[in-house]
Amino acid sequence: MSVVAQAAPLSARLREGTRAEHAEAESEGFVERLLAGDLDVHAYADLAVQQHAIYTALERAGERMRHDDRGRALVFDALTRVPAIERDLAHLYGPGWRDTARVLPATEQYVDRLRAVGGDLPSYAAHAYTRYLGDLSGGQVVKRMLQRHYGLSVAGLEFYTFPAIDKVKPFKDLYRERLDALALDAAEADAAVAEAQVAFRLNRAMFVDLGVAHP
Ligand code: HEM
């Protein structure tokens, strides 16, 4: 695995620094079974409940980051997910979805972490990168698999749809440029890469809990 120099752009360091964690999260049993069509739509709905808790905390941190002179450049309305997830949950569970939604212990830990560090720029950048660039990358693969295997088309999958982003590739490039332009110092950049590794591990732990709930 290539080690990216400390002076490399933040986006490159985040990508290289999380490559191993990405492979582990991607190959978690629950993810593989869900994408292979071996589970049912309830397993996806349960994942959506967990993602609702995570994005609620992430986007609260984003609102705070709008007041940060450096950080506000990384907060995009086009990426906001919570309203879309809530429409998905209403489609998947009905209007009373909040009564049936159960946030799993690993997700609680993830939410606690976001609450604890989300206001700090390197940490916010790490968590936002991990989720939003992931949704714009592998998330599009996940969407197609959910459409193929679980009878979902548009309704219920709005989380994976970004109506305000015309072309994904140029937007991902812009996002990486904004990461690089944050001008984090060496210690801040190291902290961001370490936090992104934590973020991937928290996602993996959430998949482990979901795997137990959906064997
Ligand atoms: C569910 C199974 C997953 C699949 C099939 C998948 C697939 C992919 C693919 C194909 C890319 C694009 C790689 C490239 O541009 O060369 C990617 C990038 C990415 N994925 Fe995943 N992924 C998965 C899970 C995850 C998870 C769980 C996370 C974190 C929560 C994640 C976060 C990311 C990020 C941050 C990137 C952007 C890397 C970069 O360009 O810097 N992925 N993923």
PDB file of C-alpha atoms and ligand atoms in Angstrom:
ATOM      1  CA  MET A   1       0.000   0.000   0.000  1.00  0.00           C
ATOM      2  CA  SER A   2       1.495   3.329  -1.011  1.00  0.00           C
ATOM      3  CA  VAL A   3       2.100   5.797   1.780  1.00  0.00           C
ATOM      4  CA  VAL A   4       1.107   9.273   0.705  1.00  0.00           C
ATOM      5  CA  ALA A   5       3.546  11.952   1.843  1.00  0.00           C
ATOM      6  CA  GLN A   6       2.418  14.110   4.733  1.00  0.00           C
ATOM      7  CA  ALA A   7       2.582  17.155   2.446  1.00  0.00           C
ATOM      8  CA  ALA A   8       0.203  15.581  -0.064  1.00  0.00           C
ATOM      9  CA  PRO A   9      -3.212  17.215  -0.583  1.00  0.00           C
ATOM     10  CA  LEU A  10      -5.718  16.311   2.135  1.00  0.00           C
ATOM     11  CA  SER A  11      -8.043  14.554  -0.335  1.00  0.00           C
ATOM     12  CA  ALA A  12      -5.224  12.220  -1.419  1.00  0.00           C
ATOM     13  CA  ARG A  13      -4.215  11.514   2.174  1.00  0.00           C
ATOM     14  CA  LEU A  14      -7.816  10.735   3.150  1.00  0.00           C
ATOM     15  CA  ARG A  15      -8.234   8.367   0.219  1.00  0.00           C
ATOM     16  CA  GLU A  16      -4.983   6.495   0.792  1.00  0.00           C
ATOM     17  CA  GLY A  17      -5.254   6.644   4.566  1.00  0.00           C
ATOM     18  CA  THR A  18      -8.675   4.923   4.536  1.00  0.00           C
ATOM     19  CA  ARG A  19      -8.206   2.414   1.701  1.00  0.00           C
ATOM     20  CA  ALA A  20      -7.809  -0.543   4.107  1.00  0.00           C
ATOM     21  CA  GLU A  21     -10.751   0.515   6.297  1.00  0.00           C
ATOM     22  CA  HIS A  22     -12.847   0.979   3.159  1.00  0.00           C
ATOM     23  CA  ALA A  23     -12.127  -2.578   2.020  1.00  0.00           C
ATOM     24  CA  GLU A  24     -13.078  -3.927   5.471  1.00  0.00           C
ATOM     25  CA  ALA A  25     -16.338  -1.957   5.638  1.00  0.00           C
ATOM     26  CA  GLU A  26     -17.297  -2.874   2.082  1.00  0.00           C
ATOM     27  CA  SER A  27     -16.796  -6.590   2.729  1.00  0.00           C
ATOM     28  CA  GLU A  28     -18.779  -6.725   5.968  1.00  0.00           C
ATOM     29  CA  GLY A  29     -21.236  -9.659   5.894  1.00  0.00           C
ATOM     30  CA  PHE A  30     -24.388  -7.529   6.160  1.00  0.00           C
ATOM     31  CA  VAL A  31     -23.272  -5.355   3.238  1.00  0.00           C
ATOM     32  CA  GLU A  32     -22.410  -8.335   1.049  1.00  0.00           C
ATOM     33  CA  ARG A  33     -25.712 -10.116   1.832  1.00  0.00           C
ATOM     34  CA  LEU A  34     -27.737  -6.924   1.290  1.00  0.00           C
ATOM     35  CA  LEU A  35     -26.091  -6.168  -2.068  1.00  0.00           C
ATOM     36  CA  ALA A  36     -26.405  -9.795  -3.179  1.00  0.00           C
ATOM     37  CA  GLY A  37     -30.152  -9.753  -2.559  1.00  0.00           C
ATOM     38  CA  ASP A  38     -29.920 -12.342   0.238  1.00  0.00           C
ATOM     39  CA  LEU A  39     -31.818 -10.190   2.755  1.00  0.00           C
ATOM     40  CA  ASP A  40     -35.196  -8.410   2.562  1.00  0.00           C
ATOM     41  CA  VAL A  41     -36.418  -4.825   2.333  1.00  0.00           C
ATOM     42  CA  HIS A  42     -36.670  -4.673   6.158  1.00  0.00           C
ATOM     43  CA  ALA A  43     -32.888  -5.019   6.349  1.00  0.00           C
ATOM     44  CA  TYR A  44     -32.517  -2.003   4.062  1.00  0.00           C
ATOM     45  CA  ALA A  45     -35.166  -0.088   6.041  1.00  0.00           C
ATOM     46  CA  ASP A  46     -33.216  -0.788   9.226  1.00  0.00           C
ATOM     47  CA  LEU A  47     -30.046   0.536   7.558  1.00  0.00           C
ATOM     48  CA  ALA A  48     -32.007   3.684   6.631  1.00  0.00           C
ATOM     49  CA  VAL A  49     -32.986   4.142  10.310  1.00  0.00           C
ATOM     50  CA  GLN A  50     -29.310   3.995  11.312  1.00  0.00           C
ATOM     51  CA  GLN A  51     -28.335   6.414   8.548  1.00  0.00           C
ATOM     52  CA  HIS A  52     -31.069   8.819   9.700  1.00  0.00           C
ATOM     53  CA  ALA A  53     -29.469   9.016  13.163  1.00  0.00           C
ATOM     54  CA  ILE A  54     -25.965   9.450  11.680  1.00  0.00           C
ATOM     55  CA  TYR A  55     -26.919  12.168   9.160  1.00  0.00           C
ATOM     56  CA  THR A  56     -28.996  14.046  11.731  1.00  0.00           C
ATOM     57  CA  ALA A  57     -25.836  14.386  13.853  1.00  0.00           C
ATOM     58  CA  LEU A  58     -23.536  15.016  10.846  1.00  0.00           C
ATOM     59  CA  GLU A  59     -25.801  17.734   9.431  1.00  0.00           C
ATOM     60  CA  ARG A  60     -26.161  19.391  12.842  1.00  0.00           C
ATOM     61  CA  ALA A  61     -22.351  19.592  12.870  1.00  0.00           C
ATOM     62  CA  GLY A  62     -22.548  20.975   9.325  1.00  0.00           C
ATOM     63  CA  GLU A  63     -24.877  23.755  10.481  1.00  0.00           C
ATOM     64  CA  ARG A  64     -22.321  24.705  13.126  1.00  0.00           C
ATOM     65  CA  MET A  65     -19.527  24.523  10.509  1.00  0.00           C
ATOM     66  CA  ARG A  66     -21.285  27.234   8.460  1.00  0.00           C
ATOM     67  CA  HIS A  67     -19.983  29.658  11.077  1.00  0.00           C
ATOM     68  CA  ASP A  68     -16.374  28.519  10.626  1.00  0.00           C
ATOM     69  CA  ASP A  69     -14.360  30.726   8.248  1.00  0.00           C
ATOM     70  CA  ARG A  70     -12.536  27.725   6.770  1.00  0.00           C
ATOM     71  CA  GLY A  71     -15.155  25.008   7.294  1.00  0.00           C
ATOM     72  CA  ARG A  72     -18.156  26.667   5.669  1.00  0.00           C
ATOM     73  CA  ALA A  73     -16.620  25.973   2.239  1.00  0.00           C
ATOM     74  CA  LEU A  74     -17.187  22.250   2.879  1.00  0.00           C
ATOM     75  CA  VAL A  75     -20.915  22.520   3.678  1.00  0.00           C
ATOM     76  CA  PHE A  76     -23.068  21.983   0.556  1.00  0.00           C
ATOM     77  CA  ASP A  77     -26.892  22.215   0.580  1.00  0.00           C
ATOM     78  CA  ALA A  78     -26.834  19.813  -2.393  1.00  0.00           C
ATOM     79  CA  LEU A  79     -25.491  17.098  -0.063  1.00  0.00           C
ATOM     80  CA  THR A  80     -28.079  17.457   2.715  1.00  0.00           C
ATOM     81  CA  ARG A  81     -29.605  13.989   3.288  1.00  0.00           C
ATOM     82  CA  VAL A  82     -31.907  14.083   6.339  1.00  0.00           C
ATOM     83  CA  PRO A  83     -35.142  15.229   4.567  1.00  0.00           C
ATOM     84  CA  ALA A  84     -34.618  12.553   1.862  1.00  0.00           C
ATOM     85  CA  ILE A  85     -34.017   9.812   4.459  1.00  0.00           C
ATOM     86  CA  GLU A  86     -37.186  10.870   6.324  1.00  0.00           C
ATOM     87  CA  ARG A  87     -39.212  10.550   3.101  1.00  0.00           C
ATOM     88  CA  ASP A  88     -37.643   7.116   2.541  1.00  0.00           C
ATOM     89  CA  LEU A  89     -38.556   6.012   6.082  1.00  0.00           C
ATOM     90  CA  ALA A  90     -42.138   7.234   5.661  1.00  0.00           C
ATOM     91  CA  HIS A  91     -42.304   5.185   2.427  1.00  0.00           C
ATOM     92  CA  LEU A  92     -40.706   2.075   3.985  1.00  0.00           C
ATOM     93  CA  TYR A  93     -42.462   2.097   7.404  1.00  0.00           C
ATOM     94  CA  GLY A  94     -45.417   4.467   6.967  1.00  0.00           C
ATOM     95  CA  PRO A  95     -46.049   7.824   8.657  1.00  0.00           C
ATOM     96  CA  GLY A  96     -45.500   6.349  12.151  1.00  0.00           C
ATOM     97  CA  TRP A  97     -41.898   5.314  11.370  1.00  0.00           C
ATOM     98  CA  ARG A  98     -40.467   7.190  14.357  1.00  0.00           C
ATOM     99  CA  ASP A  99     -42.398   4.851  16.690  1.00  0.00           C
ATOM    100  CA  THR A 100     -40.865   1.719  15.178  1.00  0.00           C
ATOM    101  CA  ALA A 101     -37.350   3.035  14.424  1.00  0.00           C
ATOM    102  CA  ARG A 102     -34.676   1.368  16.613  1.00  0.00           C
ATOM    103  CA  VAL A 103     -31.193   2.887  16.683  1.00  0.00           C
ATOM    104  CA  LEU A 104     -28.608   0.130  17.267  1.00  0.00           C
ATOM    105  CA  PRO A 105     -25.835   0.411  19.917  1.00  0.00           C
ATOM    106  CA  ALA A 106     -23.022   0.840  17.337  1.00  0.00           C
ATOM    107  CA  THR A 107     -24.984   3.654  15.701  1.00  0.00           C
ATOM    108  CA  GLU A 108     -25.442   5.342  19.095  1.00  0.00           C
ATOM    109  CA  GLN A 109     -21.656   5.278  19.507  1.00  0.00           C
ATOM    110  CA  TYR A 110     -21.249   6.780  16.019  1.00  0.00           C
ATOM    111  CA  VAL A 111     -23.743   9.544  16.852  1.00  0.00           C
ATOM    112  CA  ASP A 112     -21.966  10.218  20.182  1.00  0.00           C
ATOM    113  CA  ARG A 113     -18.675  10.590  18.305  1.00  0.00           C
ATOM    114  CA  LEU A 114     -20.207  13.041  15.835  1.00  0.00           C
ATOM    115  CA  ARG A 115     -21.667  15.054  18.705  1.00  0.00           C
ATOM    116  CA  ALA A 116     -18.313  15.052  20.497  1.00  0.00           C
ATOM    117  CA  VAL A 117     -16.054  16.052  17.581  1.00  0.00           C
ATOM    118  CA  GLY A 118     -18.331  17.358  14.840  1.00  0.00           C
ATOM    119  CA  GLY A 119     -17.609  21.012  15.682  1.00  0.00           C
ATOM    120  CA  ASP A 120     -13.891  20.612  15.141  1.00  0.00           C
ATOM    121  CA  LEU A 121     -12.880  21.304  11.516  1.00  0.00           C
ATOM    122  CA  PRO A 122     -10.450  18.375  10.890  1.00  0.00           C
ATOM    123  CA  SER A 123     -12.966  15.956  12.449  1.00  0.00           C
ATOM    124  CA  TYR A 124     -15.939  17.412  10.578  1.00  0.00           C
ATOM    125  CA  ALA A 125     -13.970  17.203   7.311  1.00  0.00           C
ATOM    126  CA  ALA A 126     -13.117  13.554   8.055  1.00  0.00           C
ATOM    127  CA  HIS A 127     -16.695  12.507   8.789  1.00  0.00           C
ATOM    128  CA  ALA A 128     -18.231  14.520   5.963  1.00  0.00           C
ATOM    129  CA  TYR A 129     -15.692  13.095   3.480  1.00  0.00           C
ATOM    130  CA  THR A 130     -16.327   9.523   4.631  1.00  0.00           C
ATOM    131  CA  ARG A 131     -20.078   9.732   4.225  1.00  0.00           C
ATOM    132  CA  TYR A 132     -20.749  12.167   1.398  1.00  0.00           C
ATOM    133  CA  LEU A 133     -17.979  11.059  -0.995  1.00  0.00           C
ATOM    134  CA  GLY A 134     -18.962   7.487  -0.171  1.00  0.00           C
ATOM    135  CA  ASP A 135     -22.617   8.156  -1.058  1.00  0.00           C
ATOM    136  CA  LEU A 136     -21.544   9.741  -4.346  1.00  0.00           C
ATOM    137  CA  SER A 137     -19.280   6.740  -5.093  1.00  0.00           C
ATOM    138  CA  GLY A 138     -20.185   3.321  -3.777  1.00  0.00           C
ATOM    139  CA  GLY A 139     -23.586   4.616  -2.746  1.00  0.00           C
ATOM    140  CA  GLN A 140     -24.614   4.685  -6.402  1.00  0.00           C
ATOM    141  CA  VAL A 141     -23.676   0.997  -6.678  1.00  0.00           C
ATOM    142  CA  VAL A 142     -25.687   0.254  -3.538  1.00  0.00           C
ATOM    143  CA  LYS A 143     -28.717   2.056  -4.998  1.00  0.00           C
ATOM    144  CA  ARG A 144     -28.663  -0.073  -8.155  1.00  0.00           C
ATOM    145  CA  MET A 145     -28.423  -3.279  -6.110  1.00  0.00           C
ATOM    146  CA  LEU A 146     -31.344  -2.238  -3.900  1.00  0.00           C
ATOM    147  CA  GLN A 147     -33.413  -1.456  -7.018  1.00  0.00           C
ATOM    148  CA  ARG A 148     -32.481  -4.811  -8.554  1.00  0.00           C
ATOM    149  CA  HIS A 149     -33.180  -7.008  -5.523  1.00  0.00           C
ATOM    150  CA  TYR A 150     -35.843  -5.352  -3.343  1.00  0.00           C
ATOM    151  CA  GLY A 151     -38.481  -3.987  -5.723  1.00  0.00           C
ATOM    152  CA  LEU A 152     -37.561  -0.386  -4.967  1.00  0.00           C
ATOM    153  CA  SER A 153     -37.288   2.228  -7.733  1.00  0.00           C
ATOM    154  CA  VAL A 154     -37.337   5.911  -6.679  1.00  0.00           C
ATOM    155  CA  ALA A 155     -39.533   6.052  -3.560  1.00  0.00           C
ATOM    156  CA  GLY A 156     -37.608   4.669  -0.591  1.00  0.00           C
ATOM    157  CA  LEU A 157     -34.229   5.344  -2.232  1.00  0.00           C
ATOM    158  CA  GLU A 158     -34.149   9.154  -2.212  1.00  0.00           C
ATOM    159  CA  PHE A 159     -31.160   8.971   0.159  1.00  0.00           C
ATOM    160  CA  TYR A 160     -29.040   7.835  -2.802  1.00  0.00           C
ATOM    161  CA  THR A 161     -30.414  10.477  -5.177  1.00  0.00           C
ATOM    162  CA  PHE A 162     -28.872  13.990  -5.382  1.00  0.00           C
ATOM    163  CA  PRO A 163     -31.266  16.093  -7.504  1.00  0.00           C
ATOM    164  CA  ALA A 164     -29.148  19.241  -7.060  1.00  0.00           C
ATOM    165  CA  ILE A 165     -25.990  17.576  -8.455  1.00  0.00           C
ATOM    166  CA  ASP A 166     -26.064  17.353 -12.249  1.00  0.00           C
ATOM    167  CA  LYS A 167     -22.793  15.490 -12.772  1.00  0.00           C
ATOM    168  CA  VAL A 168     -21.281  13.432  -9.934  1.00  0.00           C
ATOM    169  CA  LYS A 169     -17.648  13.287 -11.105  1.00  0.00           C
ATOM    170  CA  PRO A 170     -17.102  17.093 -11.389  1.00  0.00           C
ATOM    171  CA  PHE A 171     -18.848  17.548  -8.045  1.00  0.00           C
ATOM    172  CA  LYS A 172     -16.557  14.984  -6.370  1.00  0.00           C
ATOM    173  CA  ASP A 173     -13.580  16.846  -7.860  1.00  0.00           C
ATOM    174  CA  LEU A 174     -14.931  20.141  -6.487  1.00  0.00           C
ATOM    175  CA  TYR A 175     -15.390  18.507  -3.077  1.00  0.00           C
ATOM    176  CA  ARG A 176     -11.781  17.299  -3.108  1.00  0.00           C
ATOM    177  CA  GLU A 177     -10.606  20.800  -4.116  1.00  0.00           C
ATOM    178  CA  ARG A 178     -12.517  22.244  -1.145  1.00  0.00           C
ATOM    179  CA  LEU A 179     -10.905  19.660   1.162  1.00  0.00           C
ATOM    180  CA  ASP A 180      -7.460  20.598  -0.130  1.00  0.00           C
ATOM    181  CA  ALA A 181      -8.230  24.330   0.168  1.00  0.00           C
ATOM    182  CA  LEU A 182      -9.053  23.999   3.889  1.00  0.00           C
ATOM    183  CA  ALA A 183      -5.322  24.562   4.404  1.00  0.00           C
ATOM    184  CA  LEU A 184      -5.120  22.363   7.474  1.00  0.00           C
ATOM    185  CA  ASP A 185      -1.693  22.414   9.107  1.00  0.00           C
ATOM    186  CA  ALA A 186       0.283  19.164   9.412  1.00  0.00           C
ATOM    187  CA  ALA A 187      -1.146  18.230  12.825  1.00  0.00           C
ATOM    188  CA  GLU A 188      -4.721  19.020  11.707  1.00  0.00           C
ATOM    189  CA  ALA A 189      -4.300  16.952   8.531  1.00  0.00           C
ATOM    190  CA  ASP A 190      -2.935  14.015  10.534  1.00  0.00           C
ATOM    191  CA  ALA A 191      -5.933  14.353  12.874  1.00  0.00           C
ATOM    192  CA  ALA A 192      -8.340  14.374   9.918  1.00  0.00           C
ATOM    193  CA  VAL A 193      -6.885  11.171   8.435  1.00  0.00           C
ATOM    194  CA  ALA A 194      -6.977   9.435  11.829  1.00  0.00           C
ATOM    195  CA  GLU A 195     -10.602  10.538  12.346  1.00  0.00           C
ATOM    196  CA  ALA A 196     -11.600   9.290   8.886  1.00  0.00           C
ATOM    197  CA  GLN A 197     -10.218   5.863   9.848  1.00  0.00           C
ATOM    198  CA  VAL A 198     -12.381   6.060  13.007  1.00  0.00           C
ATOM    199  CA  ALA A 199     -15.391   7.015  10.856  1.00  0.00           C
ATOM    200  CA  PHE A 200     -14.934   3.948   8.619  1.00  0.00           C
ATOM    201  CA  ARG A 201     -14.599   1.695  11.676  1.00  0.00           C
ATOM    202  CA  LEU A 202     -17.791   3.175  13.149  1.00  0.00           C
ATOM    203  CA  ASN A 203     -19.590   2.406   9.871  1.00  0.00           C
ATOM    204  CA  ARG A 204     -18.271  -1.128   9.945  1.00  0.00           C
ATOM    205  CA  ALA A 205     -19.423  -1.586  13.561  1.00  0.00           C
ATOM    206  CA  MET A 206     -22.890  -0.408  12.500  1.00  0.00           C
ATOM    207  CA  PHE A 207     -22.890  -3.070   9.745  1.00  0.00           C
ATOM    208  CA  VAL A 208     -21.884  -5.708  12.312  1.00  0.00           C
ATOM    209  CA  ASP A 209     -24.869  -4.768  14.504  1.00  0.00           C
ATOM    210  CA  LEU A 210     -27.151  -4.832  11.453  1.00  0.00           C
ATOM    211  CA  GLY A 211     -25.727  -8.249  10.562  1.00  0.00           C
ATOM    212  CA  VAL A 212     -26.748  -9.558  13.982  1.00  0.00           C
ATOM    213  CA  ALA A 213     -30.250  -8.072  13.577  1.00  0.00           C
ATOM    214  CA  HIS A 214     -30.562  -9.486  10.021  1.00  0.00           C
ATOM    215  CA  PRO A 215     -28.715 -12.861   9.924  1.00  0.00           C
TER     216      PRO A 215
HETATM  217  C1  HEM B   1     -21.336  -0.883   0.444  1.00  0.00           C
HETATM  218  C2  HEM B   1     -20.339  -1.258  -0.210  1.00  0.00           C
HETATM  219  C3  HEM B   1     -19.439  -0.263  -0.888  1.00  0.00           C
HETATM  220  C4  HEM B   1     -19.119  -0.218  -2.180  1.00  0.00           C
HETATM  221  C5  HEM B   1     -19.598  -1.166  -3.272  1.00  0.00           C
HETATM  222  C6  HEM B   1     -18.207   0.894  -2.362  1.00  0.00           C
HETATM  223  C7  HEM B   1     -17.640   1.224  -3.578  1.00  0.00           C
HETATM  224  C8  HEM B   1     -16.883   2.372  -3.785  1.00  0.00           C
HETATM  225  C9  HEM B   1     -16.349   2.767  -5.060  1.00  0.00           C
HETATM  226  C10 HEM B   1     -16.515   2.013  -6.366  1.00  0.00           C
HETATM  227  C11 HEM B   1     -15.673   3.921  -4.877  1.00  0.00           C
HETATM  228  C12 HEM B   1     -14.971   4.773  -5.943  1.00  0.00           C
HETATM  229  C13 HEM B   1     -13.528   4.523  -5.940  1.00  0.00           C
HETATM  230  C14 HEM B   1     -12.849   5.462  -6.933  1.00  0.00           C
HETATM  231  O1  HEM B   1     -13.294   6.594  -7.144  1.00  0.00           O
HETATM  232  O2  HEM B   1     -11.860   5.021  -7.442  1.00  0.00           O
HETATM  233  C15 HEM B   1     -15.793   4.248  -3.488  1.00  0.00           C
HETATM  234  C16 HEM B   1     -15.256   5.361  -2.957  1.00  0.00           C
HETATM  235  C17 HEM B   1     -15.509   5.742  -1.679  1.00  0.00           C
HETATM  236  N1  HEM B   1     -16.213   5.027  -0.719  1.00  0.00           N
HETATM  237 FE1  HEM B   1     -17.034   3.251  -0.915  1.00  0.00          FE
HETATM  238  N2  HEM B   1     -18.022   1.527  -1.192  1.00  0.00           N
HETATM  239  C18 HEM B   1     -18.763   0.856  -0.259  1.00  0.00           C
HETATM  240  C19 HEM B   1     -18.896   1.141   1.057  1.00  0.00           C
HETATM  241  C20 HEM B   1     -18.417   2.292   1.603  1.00  0.00           C
HETATM  242  C21 HEM B   1     -18.636   2.665   2.974  1.00  0.00           C
HETATM  243  C22 HEM B   1     -19.384   1.844   4.008  1.00  0.00           C
HETATM  244  C23 HEM B   1     -18.065   3.899   3.126  1.00  0.00           C
HETATM  245  C24 HEM B   1     -18.003   4.772   4.357  1.00  0.00           C
HETATM  246  C25 HEM B   1     -19.004   4.927   5.130  1.00  0.00           C
HETATM  247  C26 HEM B   1     -17.482   4.280   1.853  1.00  0.00           C
HETATM  248  C27 HEM B   1     -16.832   5.449   1.611  1.00  0.00           C
HETATM  249  C28 HEM B   1     -16.213   5.782   0.425  1.00  0.00           C
HETATM  250  C29 HEM B   1     -15.494   7.029   0.177  1.00  0.00           C
HETATM  251  C30 HEM B   1     -15.246   8.129   1.175  1.00  0.00           C
HETATM  252  C31 HEM B   1     -15.057   6.994  -1.134  1.00  0.00           C
HETATM  253  C32 HEM B   1     -14.262   8.085  -1.888  1.00  0.00           C
HETATM  254  C33 HEM B   1     -12.808   7.759  -1.917  1.00  0.00           C
HETATM  255  C34 HEM B   1     -12.064   8.930  -2.557  1.00  0.00           C
HETATM  256  O3  HEM B   1     -12.190   9.106  -3.760  1.00  0.00           O
HETATM  257  O4  HEM B   1     -11.383   9.655  -1.825  1.00  0.00           O
HETATM  258  N3  HEM B   1     -17.706   3.278   0.946  1.00  0.00           N
HETATM  259  N4  HEM B   1     -16.535   3.285  -2.846  1.00  0.00           N
END
